[in-house]
Coordinates of C-alpha atoms in Angstrom, one line a residue:
X1 CA -12.8 -12.5 -4.6
X2 CA -12.6 -10.1 -1.8
X3 CA -8.9 -9.0 -0.4
X4 CA -8.3 -7.2 3.0
X5 CA -6.1 -4.2 2.7
X6 CA -3.7 -3.8 5.9
X7 CA -1.4 -1.2 7.2
X8 CA -1.7 2.7 8.5
X9 CA -4.2 3.4 6.0
X10 CA -6.5 1.0 3.5
X11 CA -5.0 2.8 0.2
X12 CA -1.7 1.5 -1.3
X13 CA 0.7 4.4 -2.0
X14 CA 1.7 4.4 -5.9
X15 CA 5.0 6.0 -7.0
X16 CA 5.6 6.7 -10.5
X17 CA 9.7 6.7 -11.1
X18 CA 10.4 8.5 -14.4
X19 CA 13.2 9.9 -16.2
X20 CA 15.1 10.0 -19.6
X21 CA 16.8 7.4 -21.6
X22 CA 20.0 6.3 -19.5
X23 CA 19.4 8.2 -16.9
X24 CA 19.7 5.7 -14.2
X25 CA 16.1 4.7 -13.3
X26 CA 16.9 0.7 -13.3
X27 CA 19.8 1.0 -11.5
X28 CA 18.2 3.2 -8.7
X29 CA 15.2 0.9 -8.5
X30 CA 17.7 -2.4 -8.2
X31 CA 19.5 -0.8 -5.0
X32 CA 15.9 0.3 -3.6
X33 CA 14.3 -3.3 -3.6
X34 CA 17.7 -4.0 -1.5
X35 CA 16.0 -2.1 1.1
X36 CA 13.8 -3.3 4.1
X37 CA 11.7 -0.3 3.7
X38 CA 10.9 -2.0 0.1
X39 CA 10.4 -5.5 1.3
X40 CA 6.7 -5.4 0.7
X41 CA 6.9 -3.2 -2.8
X42 CA 5.1 -4.5 -5.8
X43 CA 7.2 -3.2 -8.9
X44 CA 5.4 -2.7 -12.2
X45 CA 7.8 -2.3 -15.2
X46 CA 7.2 -0.7 -18.5
X47 CA 9.5 -2.2 -21.0
X48 CA 9.2 -1.0 -24.8
X49 CA 10.7 -3.7 -26.8
X50 CA 10.6 -7.4 -26.8
X51 CA 13.4 -8.6 -24.2
X52 CA 12.9 -7.2 -20.6
X53 CA 16.5 -7.0 -19.5
X54 CA 15.2 -4.7 -16.6
X55 CA 12.7 -7.5 -15.3
X56 CA 15.4 -10.0 -14.8
X57 CA 17.5 -7.4 -12.7
X58 CA 14.7 -6.7 -10.5
X59 CA 13.0 -10.0 -10.3
X60 CA 16.0 -11.3 -8.8
X61 CA 15.2 -9.3 -5.7
X62 CA 11.9 -9.1 -5.6
X63 CA 11.0 -12.7 -6.0
X64 CA 7.5 -12.7 -7.7
X65 CA 6.6 -9.5 -6.5
X66 CA 7.7 -8.0 -10.2
X67 CA 4.9 -7.3 -13.0
X68 CA 6.5 -6.5 -16.2
X69 CA 4.3 -4.9 -18.7
X70 CA 5.8 -5.1 -22.4
X71 CA 5.0 -4.4 -26.1
X72 CA 4.6 -0.6 -26.0
X73 CA 4.7 2.7 -23.8
X74 CA 2.9 2.6 -20.5
X75 CA 1.6 6.3 -21.3
X76 CA -0.1 5.3 -24.7
X77 CA -0.6 1.5 -26.2
X78 CA -0.8 -0.9 -22.9
X79 CA -2.4 1.5 -20.6
X80 CA -5.4 -0.8 -20.2
X81 CA -3.1 -3.2 -18.9
X82 CA -2.0 -1.0 -16.4
X83 CA -5.4 -0.6 -15.2
X84 CA -6.0 -4.7 -15.0
X85 CA -2.4 -5.3 -13.5
X86 CA -3.2 -2.6 -10.6
X87 CA -6.7 -3.8 -10.4
X88 CA -5.7 -7.7 -10.0
X89 CA -2.6 -7.2 -7.9
X90 CA -4.1 -7.0 -4.5
X91 CA -5.9 -10.7 -5.0
X92 CA -3.0 -12.0 -7.3
X93 CA -0.5 -11.4 -4.6
X94 CA -2.4 -12.0 -1.4
X95 CA -1.4 -14.3 1.4
X96 CA -4.4 -15.8 3.7
X97 CA -6.8 -13.2 2.0
X98 CA -4.5 -10.4 3.0
X99 CA -2.9 -8.0 0.4
X100 CA 0.6 -9.0 0.8
X101 CA 2.2 -5.7 -0.7
X102 CA 2.2 -2.0 1.0
X103 CA 3.5 -0.2 -1.9
X104 CA 3.8 0.0 -5.5
X105 CA 6.5 1.9 -7.9
X106 CA 5.8 2.0 -11.5
X107 CA 9.3 2.2 -13.7
X108 CA 8.6 4.0 -17.2
X109 CA 10.1 3.8 -19.8
X110 CA 12.6 6.7 -20.4
X111 CA 10.2 8.2 -23.3
X112 CA 7.2 7.9 -21.5
X113 CA 4.8 11.3 -20.6
X114 CA 4.0 10.5 -17.3
X115 CA 0.8 12.5 -17.3
X116 CA -1.6 9.7 -18.8
X117 CA -0.5 7.3 -15.9
X118 CA -1.4 9.7 -13.4
X119 CA -4.7 10.6 -15.1
X120 CA -5.4 6.8 -14.8
X121 CA -4.4 7.0 -11.1
X122 CA -6.6 9.9 -10.2
X123 CA -9.9 9.0 -12.0
X124 CA -10.3 5.1 -12.6
X125 CA -12.8 4.4 -10.5
X126 CA -11.6 0.5 -10.2
X127 CA -8.3 2.2 -8.8
X128 CA -9.4 4.8 -6.8
X129 CA -10.5 2.3 -3.9
X130 CA -7.6 0.7 -3.9
X131 CA -4.7 3.0 -4.6
X132 CA -3.6 6.7 -4.1
X133 CA -0.8 8.7 -5.8
X134 CA 2.0 9.1 -3.7
X135 CA 4.1 10.8 -6.0
X136 CA 6.6 11.1 -9.3
X137 CA 10.3 10.7 -8.9
X138 CA 12.3 11.8 -11.8
X139 CA 15.6 10.7 -12.3
X140 CA 18.1 13.2 -14.2
X141 CA 21.4 12.6 -15.4
X142 CA 23.7 14.9 -14.0
X143 CA 26.5 14.4 -16.2
X144 CA 24.1 14.5 -19.6
X145 CA 21.4 16.5 -17.8
X146 CA 21.4 20.0 -19.2
X147 CA 22.2 19.1 -22.7
X148 CA 19.0 16.5 -22.4
X149 CA 17.0 19.3 -21.0
X150 CA 18.2 21.5 -24.0
X151 CA 17.1 18.7 -26.4
X152 CA 14.4 16.5 -25.1
X153 CA 11.1 17.8 -24.3
X154 CA 10.0 14.6 -22.6
X155 CA 13.0 15.0 -20.2
X156 CA 11.7 18.5 -19.3
X157 CA 8.2 17.5 -18.5
X158 CA 9.1 14.5 -16.6
X159 CA 11.3 16.9 -14.1
X160 CA 8.5 19.6 -14.4
X161 CA 6.0 17.4 -12.9
X162 CA 8.5 15.7 -10.4
X163 CA 7.5 15.5 -6.5
X164 CA 11.3 14.4 -6.1
X165 CA 13.9 14.9 -8.4
X166 CA 16.6 12.5 -8.0
X167 CA 20.1 13.3 -9.6
X168 CA 22.2 10.5 -10.4
X169 CA 26.0 10.3 -11.5
X170 CA 27.0 13.3 -9.7
X171 CA 30.0 12.0 -9.4
X172 CA 30.8 12.1 -12.9
X173 CA 30.6 15.8 -12.9
X174 CA 32.3 18.8 -11.0
X175 CA 30.7 20.5 -8.0
X176 CA 30.0 24.0 -10.3
X177 CA 28.5 21.8 -13.1
X178 CA 26.3 19.7 -10.5
X179 CA 25.1 23.1 -8.7
X180 CA 24.1 24.6 -12.5
X181 CA 22.1 21.8 -13.1
X182 CA 20.3 22.0 -9.7
X183 CA 19.7 25.5 -10.1
X184 CA 18.1 24.9 -13.4
X185 CA 16.0 22.0 -12.1
X186 CA 14.9 24.5 -9.3
X187 CA 13.8 27.1 -11.8
X188 CA 11.7 24.7 -13.5
X189 CA 10.3 23.1 -10.3
X190 CA 10.9 25.1 -7.1
X191 CA 8.7 22.8 -5.0
X192 CA 10.4 19.0 -6.1
X193 CA 13.1 18.5 -3.5
X194 CA 16.8 17.5 -5.5
X195 CA 18.0 14.4 -3.8
X196 CA 21.4 13.2 -4.9
X197 CA 21.9 9.2 -5.8
X198 CA 25.6 8.5 -4.8
X199 CA 26.6 5.2 -7.3
X200 CA 22.8 5.0 -7.8
X201 CA 22.4 4.1 -3.9
X202 CA 19.5 6.8 -2.5
X203 CA 17.6 6.1 1.1
X204 CA 14.0 5.1 0.3
X205 CA 12.9 7.9 3.1
X206 CA 14.0 10.4 0.7
X207 CA 11.9 9.6 -2.1
X208 CA 8.6 8.0 -0.8
X209 CA 5.7 9.5 1.1
X210 CA 5.9 12.7 -1.0
X211 CA 1.9 12.7 -1.4
X212 CA -1.1 13.6 0.4
X213 CA -0.8 11.1 2.9
X214 CA -4.0 11.1 5.1
X215 CA -5.5 14.5 4.7
X216 CA -8.3 13.8 7.0
X217 CA -5.8 13.6 10.0
X218 CA -2.2 14.8 8.8
X219 CA -2.0 18.2 8.5
X220 CA 1.3 18.4 8.2
X221 CA 1.4 16.1 5.2
X222 CA -0.6 18.9 3.5
X223 CA 1.9 21.4 3.9
X224 CA 4.7 19.1 2.7
X225 CA 3.0 17.8 0.0
X226 CA 1.8 21.6 -1.4
X227 CA 5.3 23.0 -0.2
X228 CA 3.9 26.5 -1.7
X229 CA 6.9 28.0 1.0
X230 CA 9.2 27.0 -1.7
X231 CA 7.8 29.5 -4.1
X232 CA 8.6 32.1 -1.9
X233 CA 11.9 30.9 -0.8
X234 CA 13.3 30.5 -4.4
X235 CA 15.7 32.9 -5.1
X236 CA 17.2 31.8 -8.6
X237 CA 16.0 34.9 -10.9
X238 CA 13.4 37.7 -10.2
X239 CA 10.4 36.9 -8.1
X240 CA 7.2 38.8 -8.0
X241 CA 3.9 37.4 -6.3
X242 CA 5.3 34.0 -6.3
X243 CA 6.2 34.0 -10.3
X244 CA 9.6 33.0 -10.9
X245 CA 10.7 34.7 -14.3
X246 CA 13.1 32.8 -16.5
X247 CA 16.4 34.3 -17.3
X248 CA 17.7 31.8 -19.6
X249 CA 17.7 31.1 -23.2
X250 CA 13.9 30.7 -24.4
X251 CA 14.6 28.5 -27.1
X252 CA 15.5 25.9 -24.5
X253 CA 12.6 23.3 -24.0
X254 CA 12.0 24.6 -20.4
X255 CA 12.0 28.0 -21.3
X256 CA 8.5 28.1 -22.2
X257 CA 7.6 26.4 -18.5
X258 CA 6.9 28.5 -15.7
X259 CA 6.4 27.6 -12.1
X260 CA 3.9 29.9 -10.1
X261 CA 1.9 30.0 -6.9
X262 CA -1.1 32.4 -6.7
X263 CA -2.2 33.1 -3.0
X264 CA -5.9 34.7 -2.7
X265 CA -6.5 36.8 0.8
X266 CA -9.9 36.4 0.4
X267 CA -12.1 33.4 -0.2
X268 CA -13.2 32.3 -3.2
X269 CA -16.4 32.0 -4.6
X270 CA -17.1 28.2 -5.8
X271 CA -19.3 28.7 -8.9
X272 CA -16.7 31.4 -10.2
X273 CA -13.6 29.1 -8.9
X274 CA -15.0 25.9 -10.5
X275 CA -15.9 27.6 -13.8
X276 CA -12.2 29.2 -14.0
X277 CA -10.9 25.7 -13.9
X278 CA -13.3 24.6 -16.5
X279 CA -12.4 27.2 -18.8
X280 CA -8.6 26.8 -17.9
X281 CA -8.6 23.0 -18.6
X282 CA -10.7 23.3 -21.8
X283 CA -8.6 25.9 -23.4
X284 CA -4.9 25.1 -21.9
X285 CA -5.3 22.0 -20.6
X286 CA -2.2 20.4 -22.3
X287 CA -0.6 23.4 -20.8
X288 CA -1.1 23.0 -17.5
X289 CA 1.5 20.5 -16.6
X290 CA 0.5 20.2 -12.7
X291 CA -1.7 22.0 -10.3
X292 CA -2.0 21.6 -6.5
X293 CA -3.6 23.8 -4.3
X294 CA -5.7 24.5 -1.0
X295 CA -8.4 26.4 -1.4
X296 CA -10.9 28.8 0.9
X297 CA -14.2 28.7 -0.4
X298 CA -16.6 31.7 0.7
X299 CA -19.5 29.0 0.9
X300 CA -17.5 26.4 3.1
X301 CA -15.3 26.8 6.4
X302 CA -13.0 24.1 5.6
X303 CA -10.4 24.0 3.5
X304 CA -10.6 22.1 -0.1
X305 CA -7.5 20.3 -1.3
X306 CA -7.3 20.0 -5.1
X307 CA -4.7 18.1 -7.6
X308 CA -4.9 18.1 -11.2
X309 CA -2.5 17.1 -14.3
X310 CA -3.3 18.6 -17.4
X311 CA -7.4 18.7 -18.1
X312 CA -7.9 15.8 -15.5
X313 CA -8.7 16.6 -11.5
X314 CA -8.7 14.1 -8.9
X315 CA -11.7 14.2 -6.9
X316 CA -11.5 17.1 -4.4
X317 CA -10.7 16.2 -1.1
X318 CA -12.4 18.6 2.1
X319 CA -10.7 18.3 5.0
X320 CA -11.4 18.2 8.7
X321 CA -9.5 21.5 9.7
X322 CA -7.1 24.0 8.2
X323 CA -3.2 22.7 8.5
X324 CA -2.5 25.9 10.0
X325 CA -3.7 29.5 10.9
X326 CA -3.1 30.3 7.4
X327 CA -6.6 30.5 5.6
X328 CA -5.4 31.7 2.1
X329 CA -6.3 30.2 -1.0
X330 CA -2.4 29.1 -2.3
X331 CA -2.8 27.5 -5.8
X332 CA 0.8 25.8 -7.2
X333 CA 1.0 25.5 -11.3
X334 CA 3.7 24.0 -13.3
X335 CA 2.6 25.6 -16.8
X336 CA 3.9 25.9 -20.1
X337 CA 3.1 29.3 -22.3
X338 CA 0.8 30.6 -19.4
X339 CA 1.9 33.7 -17.5
X340 CA 1.1 34.4 -13.4
X341 CA -0.9 37.0 -15.0
X342 CA -2.7 35.0 -17.3
X343 CA -3.7 32.8 -14.4
X344 CA -5.0 35.4 -12.2
X345 CA -6.4 37.8 -14.9
X346 CA -8.6 34.8 -15.9
X347 CA -9.9 34.3 -12.5
X348 CA -10.5 38.1 -11.5
X349 CA -13.1 37.7 -15.1
X350 CA -14.8 35.4 -13.8
X351 CA -15.3 36.7 -10.5
X352 CA -16.2 40.1 -11.8
X353 CA -18.6 38.4 -14.3
X354 CA -17.7 37.7 -18.0
X355 CA -20.6 39.1 -19.7
X356 CA -19.4 42.4 -19.8
X357 CA -16.3 41.2 -21.6
X358 CA -18.2 39.4 -24.1
X359 CA -17.5 35.9 -23.2
X360 CA -20.4 34.8 -21.8
X361 CA -21.3 32.7 -24.8
X362 CA -17.7 30.8 -24.5
X363 CA -18.3 29.8 -20.7
X364 CA -21.5 28.6 -21.7
X365 CA -20.0 26.4 -24.5
X366 CA -17.8 24.6 -22.0
X367 CA -20.1 22.2 -19.9
X368 CA -19.3 22.4 -16.3
X369 CA -17.0 19.6 -14.9
X370 CA -18.9 19.5 -11.5
X371 CA -15.6 19.3 -10.2
X372 CA -16.5 20.3 -6.7
X373 CA -19.5 17.9 -6.6
X374 CA -16.9 14.9 -6.3
X375 CA -15.8 16.4 -2.8
X376 CA -14.4 13.5 -1.1
X377 CA -15.4 13.7 2.9

């Protein structure tokens, strides 16, 4: 059955709402669905367990536009069901042959690693023609946030890969405590704006449209999505070439996570750049939590936008024009146990040639990904 997708563009934006247990995701979501901005939103709730109380709360606000997925964590056991739900939704929720919803919000369980969900949205061929990843929204409990980050690695990763960090229960803490937590989150993920929810309420405009909306024509959206300048402006701790050096307790879960922006003045060679990404993802994929970038290749006058989560990359996008006069390659990384010097050094090895370093055999053992052959024009 064919269904017409309508709106400012054909691809429907998908936002992933994540956050640790008790951080207030459902409270925020129940306020959001009352907004006119969310009147045509499809809500997908992942419930771990046999009873979906959250479904009952949200269902009263959104009528039939709720899909509940129970029986496991969305990042693992029911990942296939997510694909089925998203694939079938346009015709299941159609009216007169036209898709009725114009936005999707997926609320994950508090224990979920959002990365596999992002992998699905970025690579599944059945979904790429219907949806685009708008962004990741991570809720952080202002009262318990520091203790949670200290003890729960899932919470750290949720905040590290987020496009927006939503601070909840801020009325329960002092301004000093809130500022301390905000500074820690900014150190963990400088490019993610920190939004304050008041009694669970927040304006949808502050959370959505965080992704690469229309790269062919919306150059300002590319800059907003990348936010490379956030790394230059970040002053919490010492900076060197866009690298934020952590000076807090390295035994904390976020002590090993680094926010890095690499900038290259000269165009990069396409083959060397692609092989560099191949090696990084093959050897360190689990520790590359997220990478975004606008790339100037020597073989291409127009800029290329890349987006990856761990070892998985969205098909790169070739823009019609540079979004500004700045023609430098800018690569934004959130990594674990990988320093800026290591990132830059591996690329230098690829650019110079690995034969003299005795690593050529290693490179040959890693099959080329063909990432740049997937360019979306």
